[in-house]
Amino acid sequence: MNKLIAISTGTKNVDMAPGNIPCVVINNDFVKLCNKYGSTAVIVGPQDLDNINISKFDALIISGGGDINPNVYGQDINDKTTRISDQRDLTELGLLKSAEKNNTKTLAICRGNQLLNVYKKGTLYQDLNDAGFTDIKHDKPFEDARSHIHDIEIYNDSKLYSLFQKTTISVNSIHHQGIDLLGKDLKITAKSSDGVIEGIETTNQWEAIGIQWHPENMVDDKYSKLIFEWLCS
């Protein structure tokens, strides 16, 4: 059955016919992976709406991007927090609220994983190095974005384990922030060896998974395929 998948994203200035203007942009591999499992991807950029309703969608992806405004989780902005978009924060918090209300299957990736935690009243480390997580370099973009950077341990009692049937897998890593205090109705499902939280999931009726890595950047990876197969099923 063809499912309708909403994928959130932000904006970036791009040279277009009207000039250098803000455009809604996303890695097209998201679309390809949804299509691979028979689903239609619909891109959702930042909205100027007080209420967002995604009840017509079968699933939601909250994608990666810039840092979340720390004011949302009760902290001041420090000098390591960058690329803040209040409009995107508000849009994606609205998407998550509607997804929970409608029990819409949700996959939250990297920034999305962190935002899922913030939505459920958790907090973040604004910079992992400053917080003492220095054994692994977690911020490995660009030439390393499609590479396996470090292993994570997956907990047996998690949705990730039920999908992967593995307690250890290798992932890419493109983040400098991470989950600190865990939000309500959430449990930890994966960690890296230095203690950084790499996976969470909801414990209520809402089926939502958060992962700190980017499966869309490794389209041929077995576990990336399993995640999108689950999302589109």
mmCIF file of N, CA, C and O in Angstrom, residues 6-47:
data_model
loop_
_atom_site.group_PDB
_atom_site.id
_atom_site.type_symbol
_atom_site.label_atom_id
_atom_site.label_comp_id
_atom_site.label_asym_id
_atom_site.label_seq_id
_atom_site.Cartn_x
_atom_site.Cartn_y
_atom_site.Cartn_z
ATOM 1 N N ALA A 6 5.278 12.423 5.557
ATOM 2 C CA ALA A 6 5.671 13.830 5.697
ATOM 3 C C ALA A 6 7.114 13.895 6.190
ATOM 4 O O ALA A 6 7.478 13.197 7.141
ATOM 5 N N ILE A 7 7.925 14.723 5.538
ATOM 6 C CA ILE A 7 9.336 14.884 5.932
ATOM 7 C C ILE A 7 9.599 16.358 6.191
ATOM 8 O O ILE A 7 9.504 17.184 5.283
ATOM 9 N N SER A 8 9.940 16.693 7.420
ATOM 10 C CA SER A 8 10.213 18.090 7.757
ATOM 11 C C SER A 8 11.633 18.471 7.360
ATOM 12 O O SER A 8 12.528 17.634 7.278
ATOM 13 N N THR A 9 11.825 19.751 7.128
ATOM 14 C CA THR A 9 13.164 20.253 6.833
ATOM 15 C C THR A 9 13.192 21.757 7.064
ATOM 16 O O THR A 9 12.174 22.368 7.421
ATOM 17 N N GLY A 10 14.363 22.359 6.847
ATOM 18 C CA GLY A 10 14.522 23.791 7.011
ATOM 19 C C GLY A 10 14.720 24.487 5.682
ATOM 20 O O GLY A 10 14.399 23.948 4.616
ATOM 21 N N THR A 11 15.252 25.700 5.725
ATOM 22 C CA THR A 11 15.491 26.467 4.513
ATOM 23 C C THR A 11 16.974 26.801 4.379
ATOM 24 O O THR A 11 17.727 26.804 5.354
ATOM 25 N N LYS A 12 17.365 27.066 3.153
ATOM 26 C CA LYS A 12 18.737 27.461 2.847
ATOM 27 C C LYS A 12 18.695 28.432 1.674
ATOM 28 O O LYS A 12 17.889 28.251 0.747
ATOM 29 N N ASN A 13 19.538 29.452 1.698
ATOM 30 C CA ASN A 13 19.584 30.390 0.581
ATOM 31 C C ASN A 13 20.197 29.717 -0.649
ATOM 32 O O ASN A 13 21.278 29.133 -0.575
ATOM 33 N N VAL A 14 19.491 29.802 -1.769
ATOM 34 C CA VAL A 14 19.897 29.159 -3.025
ATOM 35 C C VAL A 14 19.734 30.170 -4.156
ATOM 36 O O VAL A 14 18.793 30.966 -4.172
ATOM 37 N N ASP A 15 20.664 30.141 -5.114
ATOM 38 C CA ASP A 15 20.544 30.996 -6.299
ATOM 39 C C ASP A 15 19.446 30.458 -7.207
ATOM 40 O O ASP A 15 19.556 29.356 -7.751
ATOM 41 N N MET A 16 18.394 31.237 -7.363
ATOM 42 C CA MET A 16 17.261 30.878 -8.222
ATOM 43 C C MET A 16 16.999 32.040 -9.173
ATOM 44 O O MET A 16 17.662 33.074 -9.113
ATOM 45 N N ALA A 17 16.007 31.901 -10.040
ATOM 46 C CA ALA A 17 15.692 32.957 -11.002
ATOM 47 C C ALA A 17 15.426 34.311 -10.333
ATOM 48 O O ALA A 17 15.859 35.351 -10.858
ATOM 49 N N PRO A 18 14.733 34.349 -9.168
ATOM 50 C CA PRO A 18 14.507 35.650 -8.519
ATOM 51 C C PRO A 18 15.722 36.168 -7.754
ATOM 52 O O PRO A 18 15.658 37.239 -7.145
ATOM 53 N N GLY A 19 16.807 35.407 -7.736
ATOM 54 C CA GLY A 19 17.997 35.802 -6.989
ATOM 55 C C GLY A 19 18.348 34.771 -5.935
ATOM 56 O O GLY A 19 17.914 33.623 -5.990
ATOM 57 N N ASN A 20 19.156 35.189 -4.969
ATOM 58 C CA ASN A 20 19.538 34.308 -3.862
ATOM 59 C C ASN A 20 18.445 34.385 -2.804
ATOM 60 O O ASN A 20 18.330 35.378 -2.082
ATOM 61 N N ILE A 21 17.632 33.350 -2.731
ATOM 62 C CA ILE A 21 16.438 33.388 -1.894
ATOM 63 C C ILE A 21 16.364 32.155 -0.993
ATOM 64 O O ILE A 21 16.948 31.109 -1.308
ATOM 65 N N PRO A 22 15.633 32.236 0.132
ATOM 66 C CA PRO A 22 15.449 31.064 0.995
ATOM 67 C C PRO A 22 14.620 30.002 0.276
ATOM 68 O O PRO A 22 13.544 30.298 -0.252
ATOM 69 N N CYS A 23 15.117 28.785 0.258
ATOM 70 C CA CYS A 23 14.406 27.664 -0.365
ATOM 71 C C CYS A 23 14.318 26.510 0.619
ATOM 72 O O CYS A 23 15.214 26.298 1.437
ATOM 73 N N VAL A 24 13.244 25.761 0.522
ATOM 74 C CA VAL A 24 13.098 24.538 1.313
ATOM 75 C C VAL A 24 13.956 23.464 0.661
ATOM 76 O O VAL A 24 13.769 23.140 -0.513
ATOM 77 N N VAL A 25 14.924 22.910 1.417
ATOM 78 C CA VAL A 25 15.873 21.950 0.834
ATOM 79 C C VAL A 25 15.995 20.711 1.716
ATOM 80 O O VAL A 25 15.854 20.778 2.940
ATOM 81 N N ILE A 26 16.274 19.583 1.053
ATOM 82 C CA ILE A 26 16.469 18.328 1.796
ATOM 83 C C ILE A 26 17.241 17.354 0.907
ATOM 84 O O ILE A 26 17.212 17.455 -0.336
ATOM 85 N N ASN A 27 17.934 16.436 1.528
ATOM 86 C CA ASN A 27 18.629 15.367 0.818
ATOM 87 C C ASN A 27 17.608 14.511 0.059
ATOM 88 O O ASN A 27 16.712 13.922 0.665
ATOM 89 N N ASN A 28 17.748 14.410 -1.251
ATOM 90 C CA ASN A 28 16.780 13.664 -2.059
ATOM 91 C C ASN A 28 16.779 12.170 -1.757
ATOM 92 O O ASN A 28 15.852 11.457 -2.142
ATOM 93 N N ASP A 29 17.802 11.691 -1.051
ATOM 94 C CA ASP A 29 17.805 10.271 -0.674
ATOM 95 C C ASP A 29 16.647 9.927 0.257
ATOM 96 O O ASP A 29 16.229 8.771 0.322
ATOM 97 N N PHE A 30 16.126 10.912 1.000
ATOM 98 C CA PHE A 30 14.903 10.677 1.783
ATOM 99 C C PHE A 30 13.775 10.224 0.870
ATOM 100 O O PHE A 30 13.062 9.252 1.155
ATOM 101 N N VAL A 31 13.596 10.954 -0.218
ATOM 102 C CA VAL A 31 12.527 10.641 -1.157
ATOM 103 C C VAL A 31 12.755 9.265 -1.779
ATOM 104 O O VAL A 31 11.830 8.442 -1.871
ATOM 105 N N LYS A 32 13.994 9.009 -2.185
ATOM 106 C CA LYS A 32 14.302 7.727 -2.824
ATOM 107 C C LYS A 32 14.042 6.549 -1.884
ATOM 108 O O LYS A 32 13.521 5.507 -2.312
ATOM 109 N N LEU A 33 14.401 6.702 -0.610
ATOM 110 C CA LEU A 33 14.193 5.611 0.337
ATOM 111 C C LEU A 33 12.704 5.371 0.599
ATOM 112 O O LEU A 33 12.260 4.224 0.703
ATOM 113 N N CYS A 34 11.925 6.438 0.695
ATOM 114 C CA CYS A 34 10.477 6.268 0.849
ATOM 115 C C CYS A 34 9.881 5.595 -0.391
ATOM 116 O O CYS A 34 9.064 4.665 -0.280
ATOM 117 N N ASN A 35 10.308 6.055 -1.563
ATOM 118 C CA ASN A 35 9.819 5.455 -2.810
ATOM 119 C C ASN A 35 10.198 3.991 -2.919
ATOM 120 O O ASN A 35 9.420 3.165 -3.439
ATOM 121 N N LYS A 36 11.391 3.635 -2.440
ATOM 122 C CA LYS A 36 11.874 2.253 -2.510
ATOM 123 C C LYS A 36 10.904 1.292 -1.825
ATOM 124 O O LYS A 36 10.738 0.143 -2.262
ATOM 125 N N TYR A 37 10.229 1.788 -0.783
ATOM 126 C CA TYR A 37 9.283 0.943 -0.051
ATOM 127 C C TYR A 37 7.838 1.322 -0.338
ATOM 128 O O TYR A 37 6.949 1.112 0.478
ATOM 129 N N GLY A 38 7.624 1.888 -1.547
ATOM 130 C CA GLY A 38 6.276 2.089 -2.045
ATOM 131 C C GLY A 38 5.537 3.269 -1.471
ATOM 132 O O GLY A 38 4.303 3.344 -1.600
ATOM 133 N N SER A 39 6.246 4.206 -0.853
ATOM 134 C CA SER A 39 5.594 5.349 -0.216
ATOM 135 C C SER A 39 5.902 6.648 -0.942
ATOM 136 O O SER A 39 6.939 6.787 -1.596
ATOM 137 N N THR A 40 4.988 7.600 -0.796
ATOM 138 C CA THR A 40 5.137 8.924 -1.389
ATOM 139 C C THR A 40 5.640 9.895 -0.323
ATOM 140 O O THR A 40 5.062 9.992 0.764
ATOM 141 N N ALA A 41 6.722 10.601 -0.633
ATOM 142 C CA ALA A 41 7.304 11.565 0.301
ATOM 143 C C ALA A 41 6.778 12.961 0.002
ATOM 144 O O ALA A 41 6.739 13.382 -1.159
ATOM 145 N N VAL A 42 6.387 13.671 1.056
ATOM 146 C CA VAL A 42 5.927 15.052 0.941
ATOM 147 C C VAL A 42 6.800 15.912 1.855
ATOM 148 O O VAL A 42 6.868 15.673 3.071
ATOM 149 N N ILE A 43 7.487 16.886 1.285
ATOM 150 C CA ILE A 43 8.421 17.718 2.046
ATOM 151 C C ILE A 43 7.662 18.858 2.724
ATOM 152 O O ILE A 43 6.883 19.569 2.083
ATOM 153 N N VAL A 44 7.919 19.044 4.019
ATOM 154 C CA VAL A 44 7.248 20.075 4.809
ATOM 155 C C VAL A 44 8.297 21.044 5.348
ATOM 156 O O VAL A 44 9.078 20.702 6.239
ATOM 157 N N GLY A 45 8.327 22.243 4.797
ATOM 158 C CA GLY A 45 9.234 23.272 5.285
ATOM 159 C C GLY A 45 8.627 24.039 6.444
ATOM 160 O O GLY A 45 7.487 23.784 6.856
ATOM 161 N N PRO A 46 9.362 24.995 7.011
ATOM 162 C CA PRO A 46 8.848 25.814 8.106
ATOM 163 C C PRO A 46 7.546 26.513 7.708
ATOM 164 O O PRO A 46 7.424 27.039 6.601
ATOM 165 N N GLN A 47 6.578 26.478 8.613
ATOM 166 C CA GLN A 47 5.241 26.987 8.337
ATOM 167 C C GLN A 47 4.940 28.237 9.171
ATOM 168 O O GLN A 47 5.448 28.387 10.287
#
